[in-house]
Each structure stands twice: as structure tokens, then as C-alpha cells.
PDB file of C-alpha atoms in Angstrom:
ATOM      1  CA  MET S   1      54.152  95.189 104.408  1.00  0.00           C
ATOM      2  CA  ASN S   2      53.771  94.277 108.073  1.00  0.00           C
ATOM      3  CA  GLN S   3      54.739  96.439 111.047  1.00  0.00           C
ATOM      4  CA  VAL S   4      58.013  94.625 111.740  1.00  0.00           C
ATOM      5  CA  GLU S   5      59.226  95.039 108.167  1.00  0.00           C
ATOM      6  CA  LEU S   6      58.152  98.682 108.193  1.00  0.00           C
ATOM      7  CA  LYS S   7      60.176  99.308 111.361  1.00  0.00           C
ATOM      8  CA  LYS S   8      63.140  97.497 109.809  1.00  0.00           C
ATOM      9  CA  ARG S   9      63.008  99.731 106.736  1.00  0.00           C
ATOM     10  CA  GLN S  10      62.761 102.836 108.922  1.00  0.00           C
ATOM     11  CA  VAL S  11      65.857 101.818 110.894  1.00  0.00           C
ATOM     12  CA  GLU S  12      67.696 101.049 107.636  1.00  0.00           C
ATOM     13  CA  MET S  13      66.823 104.494 106.295  1.00  0.00           C
ATOM     14  CA  ALA S  14      67.920 106.129 109.552  1.00  0.00           C
ATOM     15  CA  SER S  15      71.237 104.268 109.383  1.00  0.00           C
ATOM     16  CA  TYR S  16      71.794 105.469 105.808  1.00  0.00           C
ATOM     17  CA  ILE S  17      71.016 109.036 106.850  1.00  0.00           C
ATOM     18  CA  LEU S  18      73.472 108.668 109.737  1.00  0.00           C
ATOM     19  CA  GLY S  19      76.095 107.446 107.279  1.00  0.00           C
ATOM     20  CA  MET S  20      75.498 110.444 105.012  1.00  0.00           C
ATOM     21  CA  LEU S  21      75.787 112.848 107.950  1.00  0.00           C
ATOM     22  CA  CYS S  22      79.092 111.267 108.959  1.00  0.00           C
ATOM     23  CA  LEU S  23      80.359 111.670 105.396  1.00  0.00           C
ATOM     24  CA  LEU S  24      79.335 115.329 105.443  1.00  0.00           C
ATOM     25  CA  VAL S  25      81.202 115.916 108.706  1.00  0.00           C
ATOM     26  CA  MET S  26      84.250 114.102 107.355  1.00  0.00           C
ATOM     27  CA  GLY S  27      84.041 116.197 104.185  1.00  0.00           C
ATOM     28  CA  ASN S  28      84.177 119.395 106.192  1.00  0.00           C
ATOM     29  CA  LEU S  29      87.131 118.112 108.215  1.00  0.00           C
ATOM     30  CA  LEU S  30      89.120 116.784 105.267  1.00  0.00           C
ATOM     31  CA  GLY S  31      88.562 119.591 102.780  1.00  0.00           C
ATOM     32  CA  ASP S  32      88.252 119.242  99.016  1.00  0.00           C
ATOM     33  CA  ASN S  33      91.438 117.272  98.420  1.00  0.00           C
ATOM     34  CA  GLY S  34      90.794 114.937 101.339  1.00  0.00           C
ATOM     35  CA  VAL S  35      87.301 114.170 100.058  1.00  0.00           C
ATOM     36  CA  ALA S  36      88.715 113.371  96.619  1.00  0.00           C
ATOM     37  CA  TYR S  37      91.273 110.979  98.117  1.00  0.00           C
ATOM     38  CA  PHE S  38      88.638 109.346 100.286  1.00  0.00           C
ATOM     39  CA  ALA S  39      86.187 109.027  97.378  1.00  0.00           C
ATOM     40  CA  ALA S  40      88.819 107.340  95.219  1.00  0.00           C
ATOM     41  CA  ALA S  41      89.690 104.914  98.005  1.00  0.00           C
ATOM     42  CA  PHE S  42      86.063 104.195  98.778  1.00  0.00           C
ATOM     43  CA  GLU S  43      85.324 103.495  95.105  1.00  0.00           C
ATOM     44  CA  CYS S  44      87.961 100.761  95.196  1.00  0.00           C
ATOM     45  CA  VAL S  45      86.404  99.294  98.330  1.00  0.00           C
ATOM     46  CA  ILE S  46      82.922  99.385  96.805  1.00  0.00           C
ATOM     47  CA  PHE S  47      84.219  97.699  93.646  1.00  0.00           C
ATOM     48  CA  PHE S  48      85.667  94.813  95.654  1.00  0.00           C
ATOM     49  CA  GLN S  49      82.522  94.692  97.769  1.00  0.00           C
ATOM     50  CA  ILE S  50      80.366  94.353  94.651  1.00  0.00           C
ATOM     51  CA  LEU S  51      82.600  91.575  93.367  1.00  0.00           C
ATOM     52  CA  LEU S  52      82.372  89.612  96.600  1.00  0.00           C
ATOM     53  CA  SER S  53      78.928  90.114  98.054  1.00  0.00           C
ATOM     54  CA  HIS S  54      76.562  92.114  95.879  1.00  0.00           C
ATOM     55  CA  LYS S  55      73.008  91.019  96.774  1.00  0.00           C
ATOM     56  CA  LEU S  56      74.447  88.177  98.837  1.00  0.00           C
ATOM     57  CA  ALA S  57      72.215  88.875 101.832  1.00  0.00           C
ATOM     58  CA  ASP S  58      68.971  88.807  99.825  1.00  0.00           C
ATOM     59  CA  THR S  59      69.918  85.695  97.870  1.00  0.00           C
ATOM     60  CA  LEU S  60      71.153  83.859 100.938  1.00  0.00           C
ATOM     61  CA  GLY S  61      68.016  84.803 102.851  1.00  0.00           C
ATOM     62  CA  ARG S  62      65.772  83.447 100.110  1.00  0.00           C
ATOM     63  CA  LEU S  63      67.738  80.208  99.787  1.00  0.00           C
ATOM     64  CA  ILE S  64      67.686  79.546 103.527  1.00  0.00           C
ATOM     65  CA  ARG S  65      64.007  80.449 103.793  1.00  0.00           C
ATOM     66  CA  SER S  66      63.073  78.104 100.933  1.00  0.00           C
ATOM     67  CA  ARG S  67      64.977  75.212 102.510  1.00  0.00           C
ATOM     68  CA  THR S  68      63.452  75.894 105.911  1.00  0.00           C
ATOM     69  CA  VAL S  69      59.926  76.063 104.496  1.00  0.00           C
ATOM     70  CA  LYS S  70      60.473  72.672 102.838  1.00  0.00           C
ATOM     71  CA  GLY S  71      61.533  71.237 106.212  1.00  0.00           C
ATOM     72  CA  GLN S  72      65.166  70.758 105.224  1.00  0.00           C
ATOM     73  CA  TYR S  73      66.555  72.071 108.505  1.00  0.00           C
ATOM     74  CA  LYS S  74      69.803  70.084 108.448  1.00  0.00           C
ATOM     75  CA  ASN S  75      70.387  71.077 104.846  1.00  0.00           C
ATOM     76  CA  ALA S  76      69.817  74.742 105.715  1.00  0.00           C
ATOM     77  CA  GLU S  77      72.271  74.574 108.630  1.00  0.00           C
ATOM     78  CA  LYS S  78      74.889  72.860 106.481  1.00  0.00           C
ATOM     79  CA  PHE S  79      74.329  75.447 103.756  1.00  0.00           C
ATOM     80  CA  LYS S  80      74.795  78.314 106.236  1.00  0.00           C
ATOM     81  CA  LYS S  81      78.053  76.846 107.531  1.00  0.00           C
ATOM     82  CA  ASN S  82      79.396  76.257 104.028  1.00  0.00           C
ATOM     83  CA  ILE S  83      78.495  79.708 102.727  1.00  0.00           C
ATOM     84  CA  PHE S  84      79.951  81.339 105.835  1.00  0.00           C
ATOM     85  CA  ALA S  85      83.251  79.469 105.397  1.00  0.00           C
ATOM     86  CA  THR S  86      83.364  80.197 101.666  1.00  0.00           C
ATOM     87  CA  GLU S  87      82.564  83.879 102.013  1.00  0.00           C
ATOM     88  CA  THR S  88      85.032  84.268 104.881  1.00  0.00           C
ATOM     89  CA  GLY S  89      87.781  82.904 102.658  1.00  0.00           C
ATOM     90  CA  LEU S  90      86.729  85.068  99.730  1.00  0.00           C
ATOM     91  CA  ALA S  91      86.484  88.138 101.954  1.00  0.00           C
ATOM     92  CA  LEU S  92      89.981  87.563 103.326  1.00  0.00           C
ATOM     93  CA  LEU S  93      91.284  87.094  99.802  1.00  0.00           C
ATOM     94  CA  GLY S  94      89.505  90.267  98.681  1.00  0.00           C
ATOM     95  CA  SER S  95      90.877  92.335 101.559  1.00  0.00           C
ATOM     96  CA  VAL S  96      94.420  91.083 101.045  1.00  0.00           C
ATOM     97  CA  SER S  97      94.131  91.649  97.290  1.00  0.00           C
ATOM     98  CA  LEU S  98      92.882  95.194  97.775  1.00  0.00           C
ATOM     99  CA  PHE S  99      95.687  95.900 100.224  1.00  0.00           C
ATOM    100  CA  ALA S 100      98.277  94.491  97.810  1.00  0.00           C
ATOM    101  CA  LEU S 101      96.823  96.275  94.765  1.00  0.00           C
ATOM    102  CA  ALA S 102      96.440  99.623  96.536  1.00  0.00           C
ATOM    103  CA  GLY S 103      99.542 101.104  94.929  1.00  0.00           C
ATOM    104  CA  LEU S 104      98.529 100.023  91.447  1.00  0.00           C
ATOM    105  CA  LEU S 105      94.926 101.178  91.872  1.00  0.00           C
ATOM    106  CA  GLY S 106      95.758 104.500  93.481  1.00  0.00           C
ATOM    107  CA  GLU S 107      98.668 105.576  91.320  1.00  0.00           C
ATOM    108  CA  LYS S 108      98.154 103.924  87.937  1.00  0.00           C
ATOM    109  CA  VAL S 109      94.421 103.331  87.570  1.00  0.00           C
ATOM    110  CA  LEU S 110      92.958 106.313  89.437  1.00  0.00           C
ATOM    111  CA  GLY S 111      95.924 108.652  89.101  1.00  0.00           C
ATOM    112  CA  ILE S 112      95.630 109.774  92.730  1.00  0.00           C
ATOM    113  CA  PRO S 113      98.791 108.659  94.534  1.00  0.00           C
ATOM    114  CA  TYR S 114      97.694 110.109  97.879  1.00  0.00           C
ATOM    115  CA  SER S 115      94.740 107.719  98.026  1.00  0.00           C
ATOM    116  CA  VAL S 116      96.985 104.630  98.368  1.00  0.00           C
ATOM    117  CA  ALA S 117      97.182 104.913 102.163  1.00  0.00           C
ATOM    118  CA  MET S 118      93.409 105.296 102.444  1.00  0.00           C
ATOM    119  CA  ILE S 119      92.840 102.263 100.225  1.00  0.00           C
ATOM    120  CA  ARG S 120      95.084 100.223 102.505  1.00  0.00           C
ATOM    121  CA  ILE S 121      93.327 101.526 105.603  1.00  0.00           C
ATOM    122  CA  LEU S 122      89.917 100.686 104.123  1.00  0.00           C
ATOM    123  CA  ALA S 123      90.911  97.198 102.892  1.00  0.00           C
ATOM    124  CA  PRO S 124      89.581  95.407 106.039  1.00  0.00           C
ATOM    125  CA  VAL S 125      86.173  96.988 105.396  1.00  0.00           C
ATOM    126  CA  VAL S 126      85.744  94.555 102.485  1.00  0.00           C
ATOM    127  CA  PHE S 127      86.119  91.657 104.906  1.00  0.00           C
ATOM    128  CA  LEU S 128      83.844  93.151 107.557  1.00  0.00           C
ATOM    129  CA  ARG S 129      81.056  94.111 105.163  1.00  0.00           C
ATOM    130  CA  THR S 130      81.098  90.703 103.491  1.00  0.00           C
ATOM    131  CA  ILE S 131      80.750  88.959 106.851  1.00  0.00           C
ATOM    132  CA  VAL S 132      77.959  91.344 107.829  1.00  0.00           C
ATOM    133  CA  SER S 133      76.195  90.536 104.526  1.00  0.00           C
ATOM    134  CA  VAL S 134      76.407  86.819 105.257  1.00  0.00           C
ATOM    135  CA  LEU S 135      75.009  87.338 108.755  1.00  0.00           C
ATOM    136  CA  LEU S 136      72.237  89.554 107.397  1.00  0.00           C
ATOM    137  CA  GLY S 137      71.289  86.853 104.883  1.00  0.00           C
ATOM    138  CA  CYS S 138      71.219  84.200 107.590  1.00  0.00           C
ATOM    139  CA  PHE S 139      69.027  86.356 109.797  1.00  0.00           C
ATOM    140  CA  GLN S 140      66.689  87.185 106.929  1.00  0.00           C
ATOM    141  CA  GLY S 141      66.416  83.499 106.064  1.00  0.00           C
ATOM    142  CA  GLU S 142      65.423  82.639 109.610  1.00  0.00           C
ATOM    143  CA  GLY S 143      62.865  85.431 109.682  1.00  0.00           C
ATOM    144  CA  THR S 144      64.386  87.227 112.646  1.00  0.00           C
ATOM    145  CA  GLN S 145      64.202  90.951 112.079  1.00  0.00           C
ATOM    146  CA  LEU S 146      66.055  92.452 115.050  1.00  0.00           C
ATOM    147  CA  PRO S 147      69.457  90.939 114.164  1.00  0.00           C
ATOM    148  CA  ALA S 148      68.858  91.971 110.544  1.00  0.00           C
ATOM    149  CA  VAL S 149      68.323  95.554 111.681  1.00  0.00           C
ATOM    150  CA  ILE S 150      71.464  95.407 113.814  1.00  0.00           C
ATOM    151  CA  SER S 151      73.496  94.155 110.857  1.00  0.00           C
ATOM    152  CA  CYS S 152      72.193  97.053 108.736  1.00  0.00           C
ATOM    153  CA  ILE S 153      73.469  99.442 111.379  1.00  0.00           C
ATOM    154  CA  MET S 154      76.772  97.528 111.501  1.00  0.00           C
ATOM    155  CA  ARG S 155      77.236  98.194 107.777  1.00  0.00           C
ATOM    156  CA  GLN S 156      77.224 101.915 108.425  1.00  0.00           C
ATOM    157  CA  ILE S 157      79.576 101.535 111.375  1.00  0.00           C
ATOM    158  CA  CYS S 158      82.004  99.700 109.079  1.00  0.00           C
ATOM    159  CA  ILE S 159      82.030 102.726 106.792  1.00  0.00           C
ATOM    160  CA  ILE S 160      82.595 105.132 109.671  1.00  0.00           C
TER     161      ILE S 160
END
């Protein structure tokens, strides 16, 4: 592992620790019931996030890197544009679906009716995190590490 990748992993770990600290502060502010409502809402968001972009950044990075190494620069650019357009559409569809299904998920599936508002508030996070995953994959495919680190920090900001 080279120095740049080591620094990237350190910043990623620091961003995850920052995210955990923010969750702890929110837990103290919200109390036990508030944390339960937030956890239920966040589980719904994570479920939609897994459906839309689980391991998307790593896969996209490898695909772009392999095309670039082969000298297929135009193909790589076309691929990036197509995947960005496709994932943007899917992310919008996922966010709208989560917003529309919030009542069903909160009341019927989870049995926590007070989490419906939080699910609706968190629905745009699905869109934002999917776009950040696409950008992270593009940056990883190009071999640029600083934008990849920034997108890792942006993931945590989306949660906050």
C-alpha cells in the first residue's frame, strides 16, 4: 500500500469516526424514542441505498481503470456519461419511491408510525449518496485520490 492510499484510508476512517460521533450527539439529543425512530428511518434509507449503489464505486472504478489502461479513452468517457445518467435516473426513482412508500414502510412494515416523517426527510439522501458513489467510482478509475477522499467525507455529510 503506497503513501497516498494510506492517507486516503486514514481520512476515510476519520470520516467514519466523525459520523459515529455525530450519531452519538444526536442520540443524546433525541433520547431513546428518537433514536429508535431515526434508526428505523435510516434502515429504510440504507436498504434503498444497497439496492441502488452497493459496491458501485469500486466496480465503476475498476471498469474505468481497465478501459483506460487498454487505451480506450473515448469508451471510458462514454461509459462514465452513460453510468452517470443511468444512476441519476435510478437515484431519483429510488428517492421518490422511498418518499412515496414512507407511510407503508413506517407504519405497516416496521410498526413505528412516528418514523414516517424521518423516512420522508431522509429520502433525498438516497439520491445524494448514489451520486457521490458514482463520482467516487469515476475518481477511483482515473486514479485521482484527493477527490476520492473528498467524496468519502461527503458521504458522512449526507448522513449528518
